[in-house]
Short mmCIF file of C-alpha atoms in Angstrom, two decimals:
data_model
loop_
_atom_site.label_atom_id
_atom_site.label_comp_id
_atom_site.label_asym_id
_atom_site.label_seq_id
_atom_site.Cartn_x
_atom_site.Cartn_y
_atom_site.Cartn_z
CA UNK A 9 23.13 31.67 -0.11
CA UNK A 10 22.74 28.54 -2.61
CA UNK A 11 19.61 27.97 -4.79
CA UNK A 12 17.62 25.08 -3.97
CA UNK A 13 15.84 23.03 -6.94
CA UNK A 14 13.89 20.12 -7.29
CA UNK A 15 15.23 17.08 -9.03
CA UNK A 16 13.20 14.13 -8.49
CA UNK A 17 9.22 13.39 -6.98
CA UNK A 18 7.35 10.31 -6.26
CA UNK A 19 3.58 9.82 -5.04
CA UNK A 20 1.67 7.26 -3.99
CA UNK A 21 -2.21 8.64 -3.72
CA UNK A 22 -6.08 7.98 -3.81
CA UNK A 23 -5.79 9.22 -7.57
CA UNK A 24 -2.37 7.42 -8.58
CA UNK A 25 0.24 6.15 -7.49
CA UNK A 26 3.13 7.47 -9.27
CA UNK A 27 3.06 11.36 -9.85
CA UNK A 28 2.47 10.97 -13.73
CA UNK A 29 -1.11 9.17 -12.97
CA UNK A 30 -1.70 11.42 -10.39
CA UNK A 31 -0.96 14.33 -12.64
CA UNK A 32 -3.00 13.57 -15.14
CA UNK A 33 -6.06 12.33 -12.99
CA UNK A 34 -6.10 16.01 -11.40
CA UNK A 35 -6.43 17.72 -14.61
CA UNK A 36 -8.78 15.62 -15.35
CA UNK A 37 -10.81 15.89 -12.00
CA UNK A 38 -10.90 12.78 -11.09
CA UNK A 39 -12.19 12.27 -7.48
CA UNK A 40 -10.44 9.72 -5.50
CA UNK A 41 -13.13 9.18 -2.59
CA UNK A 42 -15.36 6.43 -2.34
CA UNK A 43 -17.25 4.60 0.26
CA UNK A 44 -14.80 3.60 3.04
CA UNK A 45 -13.42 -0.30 1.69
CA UNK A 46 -10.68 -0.86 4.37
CA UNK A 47 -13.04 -1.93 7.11
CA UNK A 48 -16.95 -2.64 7.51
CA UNK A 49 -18.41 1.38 6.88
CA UNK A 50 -21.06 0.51 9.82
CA UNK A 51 -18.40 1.16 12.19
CA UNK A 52 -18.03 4.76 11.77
CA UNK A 53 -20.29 7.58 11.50
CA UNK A 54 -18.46 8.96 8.34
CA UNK A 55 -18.58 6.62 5.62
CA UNK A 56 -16.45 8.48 2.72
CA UNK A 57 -12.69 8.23 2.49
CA UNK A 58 -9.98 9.00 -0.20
CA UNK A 59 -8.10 5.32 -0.62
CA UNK A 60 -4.80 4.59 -1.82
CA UNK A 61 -6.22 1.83 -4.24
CA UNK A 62 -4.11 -0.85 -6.26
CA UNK A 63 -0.59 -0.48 -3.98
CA UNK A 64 1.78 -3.38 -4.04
CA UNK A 65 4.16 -2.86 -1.46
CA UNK A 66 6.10 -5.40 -3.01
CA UNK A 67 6.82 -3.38 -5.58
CA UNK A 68 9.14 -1.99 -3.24
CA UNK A 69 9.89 -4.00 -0.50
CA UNK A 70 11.03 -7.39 0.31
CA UNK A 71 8.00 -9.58 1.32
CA UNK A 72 9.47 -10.71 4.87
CA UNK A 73 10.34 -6.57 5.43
CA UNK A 74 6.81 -5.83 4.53
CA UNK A 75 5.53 -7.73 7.70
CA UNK A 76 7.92 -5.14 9.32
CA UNK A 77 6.50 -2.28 8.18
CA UNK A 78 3.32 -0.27 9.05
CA UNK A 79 1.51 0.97 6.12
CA UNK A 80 2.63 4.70 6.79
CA UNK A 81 6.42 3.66 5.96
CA UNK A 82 5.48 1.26 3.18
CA UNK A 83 4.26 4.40 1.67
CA UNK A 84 6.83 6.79 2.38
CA UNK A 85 9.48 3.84 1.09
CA UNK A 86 7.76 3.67 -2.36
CA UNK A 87 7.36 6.87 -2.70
CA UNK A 88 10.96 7.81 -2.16
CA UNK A 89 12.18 5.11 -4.01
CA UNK A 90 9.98 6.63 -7.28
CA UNK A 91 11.93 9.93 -6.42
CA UNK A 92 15.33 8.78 -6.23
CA UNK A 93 14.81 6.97 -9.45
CA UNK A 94 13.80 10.11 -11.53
CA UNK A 95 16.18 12.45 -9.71
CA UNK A 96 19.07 9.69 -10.76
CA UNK A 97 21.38 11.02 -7.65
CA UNK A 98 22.02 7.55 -6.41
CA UNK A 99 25.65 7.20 -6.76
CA UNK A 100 25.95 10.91 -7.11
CA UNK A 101 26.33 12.30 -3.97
CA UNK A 102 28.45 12.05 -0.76
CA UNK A 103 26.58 9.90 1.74
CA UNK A 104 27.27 12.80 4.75
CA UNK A 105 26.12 15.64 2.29
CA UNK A 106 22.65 13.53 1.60
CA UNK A 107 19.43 13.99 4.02
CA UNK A 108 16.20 12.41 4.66
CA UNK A 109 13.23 14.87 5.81
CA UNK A 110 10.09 12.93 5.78
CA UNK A 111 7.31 13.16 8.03
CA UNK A 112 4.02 11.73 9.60
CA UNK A 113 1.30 13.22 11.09
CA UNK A 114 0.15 10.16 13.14
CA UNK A 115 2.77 7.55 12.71
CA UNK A 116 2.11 3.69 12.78
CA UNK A 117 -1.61 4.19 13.98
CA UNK A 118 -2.59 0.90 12.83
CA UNK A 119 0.21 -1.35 14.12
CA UNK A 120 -0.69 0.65 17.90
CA UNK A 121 -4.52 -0.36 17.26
CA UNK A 122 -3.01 -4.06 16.87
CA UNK A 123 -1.19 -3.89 19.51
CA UNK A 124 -3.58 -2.75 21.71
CA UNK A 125 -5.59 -6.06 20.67
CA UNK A 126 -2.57 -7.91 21.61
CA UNK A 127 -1.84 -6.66 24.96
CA UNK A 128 -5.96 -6.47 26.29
CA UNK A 129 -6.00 -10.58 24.63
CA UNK A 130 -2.63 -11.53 26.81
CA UNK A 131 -0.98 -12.21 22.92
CA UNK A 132 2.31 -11.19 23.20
CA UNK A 133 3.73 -7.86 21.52
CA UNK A 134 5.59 -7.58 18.74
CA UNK A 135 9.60 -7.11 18.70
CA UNK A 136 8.93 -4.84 15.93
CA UNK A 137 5.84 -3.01 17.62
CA UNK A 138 7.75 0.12 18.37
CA UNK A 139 9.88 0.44 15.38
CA UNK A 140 7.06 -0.28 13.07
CA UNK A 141 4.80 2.71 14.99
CA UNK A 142 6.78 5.22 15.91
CA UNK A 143 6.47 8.61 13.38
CA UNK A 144 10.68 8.72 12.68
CA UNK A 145 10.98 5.46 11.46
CA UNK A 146 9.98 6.70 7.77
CA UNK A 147 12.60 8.02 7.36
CA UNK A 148 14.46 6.12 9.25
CA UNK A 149 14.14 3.15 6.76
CA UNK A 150 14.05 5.40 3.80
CA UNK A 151 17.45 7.22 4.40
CA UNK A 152 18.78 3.43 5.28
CA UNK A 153 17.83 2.27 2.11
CA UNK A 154 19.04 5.24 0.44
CA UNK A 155 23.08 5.77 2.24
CA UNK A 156 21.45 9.32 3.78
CA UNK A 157 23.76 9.55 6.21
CA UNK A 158 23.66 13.88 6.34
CA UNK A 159 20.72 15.51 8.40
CA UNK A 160 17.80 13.74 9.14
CA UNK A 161 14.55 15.29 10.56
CA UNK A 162 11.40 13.17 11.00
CA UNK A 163 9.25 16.50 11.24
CA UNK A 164 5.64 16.34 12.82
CA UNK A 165 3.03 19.49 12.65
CA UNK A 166 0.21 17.80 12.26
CA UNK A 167 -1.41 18.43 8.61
CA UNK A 168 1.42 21.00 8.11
CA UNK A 169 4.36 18.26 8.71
CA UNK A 170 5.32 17.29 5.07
CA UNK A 171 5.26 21.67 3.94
CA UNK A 172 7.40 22.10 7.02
CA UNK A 173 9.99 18.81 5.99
CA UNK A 174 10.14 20.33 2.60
CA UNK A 175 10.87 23.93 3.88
CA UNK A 176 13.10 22.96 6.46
CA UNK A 177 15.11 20.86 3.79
CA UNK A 178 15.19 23.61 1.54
CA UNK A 179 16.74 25.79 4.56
CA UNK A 180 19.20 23.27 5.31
CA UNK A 181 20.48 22.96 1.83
CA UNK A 182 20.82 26.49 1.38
CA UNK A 183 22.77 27.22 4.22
CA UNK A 184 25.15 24.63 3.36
CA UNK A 185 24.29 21.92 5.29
CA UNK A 186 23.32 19.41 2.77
CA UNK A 187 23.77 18.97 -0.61
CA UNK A 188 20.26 17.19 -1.14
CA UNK A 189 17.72 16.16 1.03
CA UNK A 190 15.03 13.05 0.22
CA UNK A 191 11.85 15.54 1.95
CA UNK A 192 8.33 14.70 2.08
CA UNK A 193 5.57 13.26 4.32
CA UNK A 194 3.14 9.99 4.30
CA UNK A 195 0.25 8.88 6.25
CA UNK A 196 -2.19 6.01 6.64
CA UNK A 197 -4.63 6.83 8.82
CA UNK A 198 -7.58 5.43 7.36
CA UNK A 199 -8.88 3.49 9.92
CA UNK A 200 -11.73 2.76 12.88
CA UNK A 201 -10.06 3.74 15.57
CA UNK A 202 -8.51 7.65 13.70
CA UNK A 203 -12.17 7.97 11.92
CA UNK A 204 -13.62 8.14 14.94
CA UNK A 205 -11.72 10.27 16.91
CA UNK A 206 -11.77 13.07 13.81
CA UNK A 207 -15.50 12.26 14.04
CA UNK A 208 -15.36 13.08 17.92
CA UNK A 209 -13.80 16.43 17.33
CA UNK A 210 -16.19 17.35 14.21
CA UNK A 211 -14.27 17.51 11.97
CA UNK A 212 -14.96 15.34 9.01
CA UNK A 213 -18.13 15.46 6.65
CA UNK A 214 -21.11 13.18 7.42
CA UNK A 215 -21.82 13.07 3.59
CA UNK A 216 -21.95 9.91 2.31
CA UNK A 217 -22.08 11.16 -1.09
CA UNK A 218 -18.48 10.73 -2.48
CA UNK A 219 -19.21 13.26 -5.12
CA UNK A 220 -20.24 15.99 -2.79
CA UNK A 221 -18.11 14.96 0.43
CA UNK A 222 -14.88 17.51 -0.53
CA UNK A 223 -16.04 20.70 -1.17
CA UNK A 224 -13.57 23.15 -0.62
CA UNK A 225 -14.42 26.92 -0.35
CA UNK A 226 -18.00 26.00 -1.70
CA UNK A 227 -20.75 27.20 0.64
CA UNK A 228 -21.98 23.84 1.21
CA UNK A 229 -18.84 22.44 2.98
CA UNK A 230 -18.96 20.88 6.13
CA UNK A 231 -15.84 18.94 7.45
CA UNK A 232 -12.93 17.05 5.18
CA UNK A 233 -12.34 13.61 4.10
CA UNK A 234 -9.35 11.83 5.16
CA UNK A 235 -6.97 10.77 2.69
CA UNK A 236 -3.86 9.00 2.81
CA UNK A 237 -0.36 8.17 0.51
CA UNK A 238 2.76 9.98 0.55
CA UNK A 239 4.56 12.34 -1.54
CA UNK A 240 8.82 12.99 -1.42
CA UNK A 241 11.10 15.13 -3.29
CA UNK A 242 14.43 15.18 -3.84
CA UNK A 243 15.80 18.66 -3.44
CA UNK A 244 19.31 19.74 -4.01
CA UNK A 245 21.70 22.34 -4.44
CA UNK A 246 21.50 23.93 -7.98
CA UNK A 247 24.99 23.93 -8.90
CA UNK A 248 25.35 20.50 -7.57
CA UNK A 249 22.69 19.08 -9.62
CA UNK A 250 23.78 21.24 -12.84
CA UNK A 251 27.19 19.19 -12.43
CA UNK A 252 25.77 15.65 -12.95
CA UNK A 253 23.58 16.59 -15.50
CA UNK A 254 20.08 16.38 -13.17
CA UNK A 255 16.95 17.19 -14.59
CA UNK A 256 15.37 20.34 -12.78
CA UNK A 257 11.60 20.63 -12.18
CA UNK A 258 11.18 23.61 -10.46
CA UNK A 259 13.57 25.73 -7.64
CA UNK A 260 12.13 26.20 -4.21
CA UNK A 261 12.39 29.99 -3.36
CA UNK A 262 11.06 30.84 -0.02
CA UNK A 263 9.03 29.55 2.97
CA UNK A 264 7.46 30.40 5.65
CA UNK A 265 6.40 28.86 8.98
CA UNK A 266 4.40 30.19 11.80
CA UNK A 267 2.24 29.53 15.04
CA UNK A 268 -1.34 30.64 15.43
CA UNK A 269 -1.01 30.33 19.27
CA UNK A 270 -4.70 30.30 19.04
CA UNK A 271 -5.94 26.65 20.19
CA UNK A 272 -6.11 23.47 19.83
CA UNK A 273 -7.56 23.18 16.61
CA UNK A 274 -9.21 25.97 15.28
CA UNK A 275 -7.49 28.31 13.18
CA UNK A 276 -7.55 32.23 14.33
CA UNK A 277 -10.37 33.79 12.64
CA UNK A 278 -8.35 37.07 11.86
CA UNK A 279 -6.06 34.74 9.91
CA UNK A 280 -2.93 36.77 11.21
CA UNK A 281 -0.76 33.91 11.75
CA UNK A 282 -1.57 32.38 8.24
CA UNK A 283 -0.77 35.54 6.57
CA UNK A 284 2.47 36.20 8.10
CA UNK A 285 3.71 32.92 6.95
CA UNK A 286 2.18 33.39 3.33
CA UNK A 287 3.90 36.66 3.29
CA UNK A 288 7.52 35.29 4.68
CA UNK A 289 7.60 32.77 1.77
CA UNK A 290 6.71 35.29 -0.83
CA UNK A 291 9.18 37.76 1.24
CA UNK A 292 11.93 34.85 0.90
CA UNK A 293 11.07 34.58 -3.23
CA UNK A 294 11.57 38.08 -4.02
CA UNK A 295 7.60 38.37 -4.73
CA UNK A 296 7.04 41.81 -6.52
CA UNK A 297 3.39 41.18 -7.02
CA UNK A 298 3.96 41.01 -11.29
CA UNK A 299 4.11 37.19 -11.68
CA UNK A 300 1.17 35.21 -12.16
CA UNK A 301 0.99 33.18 -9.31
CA UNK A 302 -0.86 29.86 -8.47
CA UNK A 303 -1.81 28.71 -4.74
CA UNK A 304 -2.19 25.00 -4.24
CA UNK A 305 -4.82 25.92 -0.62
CA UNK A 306 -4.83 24.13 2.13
CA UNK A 307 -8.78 23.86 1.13
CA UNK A 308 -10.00 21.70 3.78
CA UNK A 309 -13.65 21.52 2.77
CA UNK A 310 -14.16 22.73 7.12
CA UNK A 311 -16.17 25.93 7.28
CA UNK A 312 -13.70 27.70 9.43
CA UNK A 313 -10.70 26.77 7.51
CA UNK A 314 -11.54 27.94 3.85
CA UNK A 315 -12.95 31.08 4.87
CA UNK A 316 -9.88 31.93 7.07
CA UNK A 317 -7.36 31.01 4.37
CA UNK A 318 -9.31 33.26 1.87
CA UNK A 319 -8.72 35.92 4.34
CA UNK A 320 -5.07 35.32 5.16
CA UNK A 321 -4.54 35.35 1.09
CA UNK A 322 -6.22 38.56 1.33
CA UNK A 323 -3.96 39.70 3.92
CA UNK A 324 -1.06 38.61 2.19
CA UNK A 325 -1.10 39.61 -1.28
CA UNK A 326 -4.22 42.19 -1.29
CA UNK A 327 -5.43 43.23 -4.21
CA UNK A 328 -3.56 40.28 -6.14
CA UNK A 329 -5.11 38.12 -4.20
CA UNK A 330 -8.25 38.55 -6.64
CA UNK A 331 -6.02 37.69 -9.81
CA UNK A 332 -4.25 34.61 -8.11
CA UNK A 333 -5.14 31.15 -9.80
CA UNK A 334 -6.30 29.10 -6.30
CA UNK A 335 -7.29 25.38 -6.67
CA UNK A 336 -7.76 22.82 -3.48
CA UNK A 337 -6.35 19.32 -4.92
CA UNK A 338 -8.57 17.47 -1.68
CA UNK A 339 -11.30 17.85 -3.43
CA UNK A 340 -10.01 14.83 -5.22
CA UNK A 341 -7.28 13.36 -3.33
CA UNK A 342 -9.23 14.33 0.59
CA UNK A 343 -7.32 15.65 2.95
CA UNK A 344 -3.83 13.14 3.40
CA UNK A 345 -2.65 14.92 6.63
CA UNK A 346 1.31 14.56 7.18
CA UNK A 347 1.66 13.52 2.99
CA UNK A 348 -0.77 16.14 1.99
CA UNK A 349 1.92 19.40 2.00
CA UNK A 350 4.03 17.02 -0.21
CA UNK A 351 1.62 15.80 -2.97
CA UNK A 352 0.14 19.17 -3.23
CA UNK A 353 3.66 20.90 -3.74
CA UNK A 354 4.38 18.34 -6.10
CA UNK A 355 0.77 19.22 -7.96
CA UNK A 356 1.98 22.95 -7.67
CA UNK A 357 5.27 21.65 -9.82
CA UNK A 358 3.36 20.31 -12.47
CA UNK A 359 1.22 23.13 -12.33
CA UNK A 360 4.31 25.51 -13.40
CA UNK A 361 5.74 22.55 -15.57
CA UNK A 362 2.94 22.53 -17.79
CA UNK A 363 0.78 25.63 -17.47
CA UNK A 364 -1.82 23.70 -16.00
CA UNK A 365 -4.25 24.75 -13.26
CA UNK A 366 -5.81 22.05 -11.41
CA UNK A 367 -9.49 22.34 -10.60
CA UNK A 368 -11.36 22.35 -7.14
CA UNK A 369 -14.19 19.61 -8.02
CA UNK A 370 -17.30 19.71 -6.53
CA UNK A 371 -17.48 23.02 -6.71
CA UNK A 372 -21.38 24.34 -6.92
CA UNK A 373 -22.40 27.18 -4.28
CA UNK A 374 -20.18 30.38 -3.94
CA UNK A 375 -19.51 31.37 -0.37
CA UNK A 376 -19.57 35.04 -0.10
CA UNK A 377 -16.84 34.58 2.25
CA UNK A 378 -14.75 32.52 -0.13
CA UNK A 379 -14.97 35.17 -3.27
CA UNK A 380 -11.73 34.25 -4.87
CA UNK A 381 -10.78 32.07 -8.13
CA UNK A 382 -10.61 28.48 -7.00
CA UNK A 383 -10.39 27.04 -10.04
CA UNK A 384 -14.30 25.32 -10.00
CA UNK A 385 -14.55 21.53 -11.75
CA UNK A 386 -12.63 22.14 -14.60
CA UNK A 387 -8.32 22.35 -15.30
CA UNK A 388 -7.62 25.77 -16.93
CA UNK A 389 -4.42 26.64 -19.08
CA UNK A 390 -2.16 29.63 -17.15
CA UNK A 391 1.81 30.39 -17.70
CA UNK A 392 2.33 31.22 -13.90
CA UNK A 393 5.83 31.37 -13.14
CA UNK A 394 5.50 31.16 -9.04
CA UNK A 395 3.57 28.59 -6.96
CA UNK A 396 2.61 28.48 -3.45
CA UNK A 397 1.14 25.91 -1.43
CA UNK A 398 0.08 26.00 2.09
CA UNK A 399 -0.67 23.83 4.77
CA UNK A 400 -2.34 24.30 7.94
CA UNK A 401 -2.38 22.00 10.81
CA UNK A 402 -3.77 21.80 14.45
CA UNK A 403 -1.74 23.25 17.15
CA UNK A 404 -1.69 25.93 15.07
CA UNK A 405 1.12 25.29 12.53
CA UNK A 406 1.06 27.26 9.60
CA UNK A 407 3.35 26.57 6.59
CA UNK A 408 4.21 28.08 2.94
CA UNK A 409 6.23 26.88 0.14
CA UNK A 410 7.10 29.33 -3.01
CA UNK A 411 8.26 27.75 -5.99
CA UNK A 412 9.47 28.78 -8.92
CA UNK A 413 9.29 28.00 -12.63
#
C-alpha cells in the first residue's frame, strides 16, 4: 500500500487566517471568542462566538463571484487556495489523478435563511440559491478552480465531516486511487437562525464571559461555542511528491471511523464506539505504545463529551493514556463544526513540526472525571513523533486521524 503525506495546508480561523498566524496565536493562547458581532447579540440567548475576523474574500475571489458564493465556500476557496500555494502541485499532477474532499457540516445556512425572507416577502429567489446552499458545492468550486478532475467527495458527519474527508482521502490515495487529494472541511454557521437551534438542543454555553465560555475538560464546562473558518490539506502519495521536489509536513498513518448507534446526539457514555475508532487509527499506524504521542481532543467544553472522550482514551491506549500530551484547540478557536477536524489536524502538524504542545486555555477546575494531561493555559515543549486528533459528531460519527512526524 502507498504512504500518504502531507504537502500543503491553509486556514482561515477565529485566531488567523492563514495557518502561520494561527500557529503562532495557539501557542500563544490566544482566545478567539468574543461577544457575538455578526448580528444584534439580543437575539440569541448565547451571546459568545469564535469569529473569523479581518477576511477579505477578495483576496480570493472575483468580486461579481463573491455575490455567488455563501460564506461557507468563500472559506473553503481561500483556504484551499493557501494550500495549493504552499504544496506547489499546481501544474504537477494529472488532472484525473487529483481529488477534492472537502466538507460542511451545515452547508449554505445563511443564503437558506435569505431565502426564506425572500420567498415569505413574495421577492423572487435567487438563480444561484441552490448552488450557493447546498453542502457539495465547496468543493465543487474548489476542485473547479483547481483542474480536480479525480475523486471528489463532499463528506458530511456532522462535527466529524472534515476528520472523515481527510481520512477518507488518505484511503483513497493509498489504495491507488488518487495521487493527491485537496481534503478538508469549512463552515459558517454563525448566525440567528443556527444559534438558536444549538441553543434549543442545549448545547452551547450561556456564559457570556468570552474568557470562561470554552472550557474543555475543566469541571466548570457547560456547552461549546460555535466557531467557524475552514481548514484543507493537500495530501499526496509519498513517492509522487518526493519526485517534484514537495515539501513534506507530516505522513498520515492510520484512521479510524465508527458509529455510536447510540442517539441523536449524545455520545455513549461507555465510550465504546469512540475507542474502537481511536484504536483502528493507532491499529492502522503501527502504534506500539513507545512513541510520545499528542491528541488534538475533540474537547467540546459539553459535560458529556469531555468526560466520555477521557474514557474512550482510556480505553484505547490504557495506561499510556496517562503519559499522552492532550490539548483541546476550541478553547481558543470554539468549536468550528465541519472545518474543526481540519484546523485541528493541521494544529496536530505543527505540533510534531515544531515540538510544540498547544494549551487548553481556560483551564481552572480539575474534573475528577477528566484526570488526564490537557495541556492547561500554557504551550509546553515535547518531541512527540505521532499525533492524533479526533472528532466527534452527532448521529454518532466518530473519527481518528494518526499522523506521523
Amino acid at each position: 500500500m502507498r504512504r500518504v503525506v502531507v504537502t500543503g495546508v491553509g486556514a482561515i480561523t477565529p485566531v488567523g487566517n492563514n495557518v502561520e498566524t494561527m500557529w503562532e496565536n495557539m501557542k500563544k493562547g490566544v482566545n478567539g471568542i468574543t461577544t457575538v458581532t455578526r448580528y444584534d447579540p439580543s437575539l440569541t440567548k448565547a451571546k459568545v462566538v469564535a469569529e473569523v475576523k479581518g477576511f477579505d474574500p477578495t483576496e480570493y475571489i472575483e468580486k461579481r463571484e463573491v455575490r455567488r458564493m455563501d460564506l461557507y465556500c468563500q472559506y473553503a476557496v481561500a483556504a484551499a487556495a493557501q494550500a495549493m500555494e504552499d504544496s506547489g502541485i499546481k501544474d504537477q499532477i494529472e488532472p484525473e489523478r487529483f481529488g477534492c474532499y472537502i466538507g460542511s457540516g451545515v452547508g449554505g445556512i445563511t443564503t437558506f435563511y435569505e431565502q426564506c425572507e425572500n420567498l415569505f416577502t413574495d421577492k423572487n429567489i435567487s438563480p444561484f440559491f441552490i448552488p450557493m446552499m447546498i453542502s457539495n458545492i465547496a468543493a465543487g468550486n474548489v476542485a473547479i478552480r483547481h483542474h480536480a478532475q479525480g475523486p471528489c467527495l463532499p463528506v458530511v458527519t456532522a462535527c466529524s465531516t472534515s476528520t472523515h474527508a481527510i481520512g477518507e482521502a488518505f484511503h483513497a490515495i493509498k489504495g491507488g486511487f488518487a495521487d493527491a487529494i485537496i481534503a478538508g472541511g469549512t463552515e459558517a454557521a454563525v448566525h440567528p437562525l443556527s444559534i438558536k437551534g444549538f441553543t434549543s438542543c442545549k448545547a452551547l454555553t450561556m456564559s457570556e464571559d468570552p474568557e470562561n465560555a470554552s472550557t474543555p475538560f475543566d469541571k466548570r464546562r457547560n456547552g461549546f461555542v460555535l466557531g467557524e473558518g475552514a481548514g484543507v490539506l493537500i495530501l499526496e502519495e509519498y513517492e509522487h511528491a518526493v519526485a517534484r521536489g514537495a515539501k513534506i509536513y507530516a505522513e498520515i498513518v492510520g484512521y479510524g471511523n465508527t458509529c455510536d448507534a447510540h442517539h441523536i446526539t449524545a455520545p455513549d457514555p461507555e465510550a465504546a464506539g469512540a475507542a474502537r475508532c481511536i484504536s483502528l487509527a493507532l491499529q492502522e499506524a503501527g502504534y506500539d505504545g513507545q512513541e510520545e504521542l499528542y491528541i488534538n481532543a475533540h474537547g467540546t467544553s459539553t459535560p458529556m463529551n469531555d468526560s466520555t472522550e477521557t474514557k474512550a482514551f482510556k480505553i484505547a491506549l490504557g495506561e499510556q493514556a496517562y503519559k499522552a500530551h492532550i490539548s483541546s484547540t476550541k478553547s481558543m478557536t470554539g468549536h468550528m463544526l465541519g472545518a474543526t477536524g481540519a484546523v485541528e489536524a493541521i494544529a496536530a502538524i505543527m505540533a510534531l513540526r515544531d515540538g510544540v504542545i498547544p494549551p487548553t486555555i481556560g483551564y481552572k477546575e480539575p474534573d475528577p472525571e477528566c484526570d488526564l494531561d490537557y495541556t492547561p493555559n500554557k504551550a509546553v515543549e515535547a518531541s512527540v513523533s505521532l499525533a492524533l486528533s479526533t472528532t466527534f459528531g452527532f448521529g454518532g460519527h466518530n473519527a481518528c486521524l494518526a499522523i506521523r512526524k
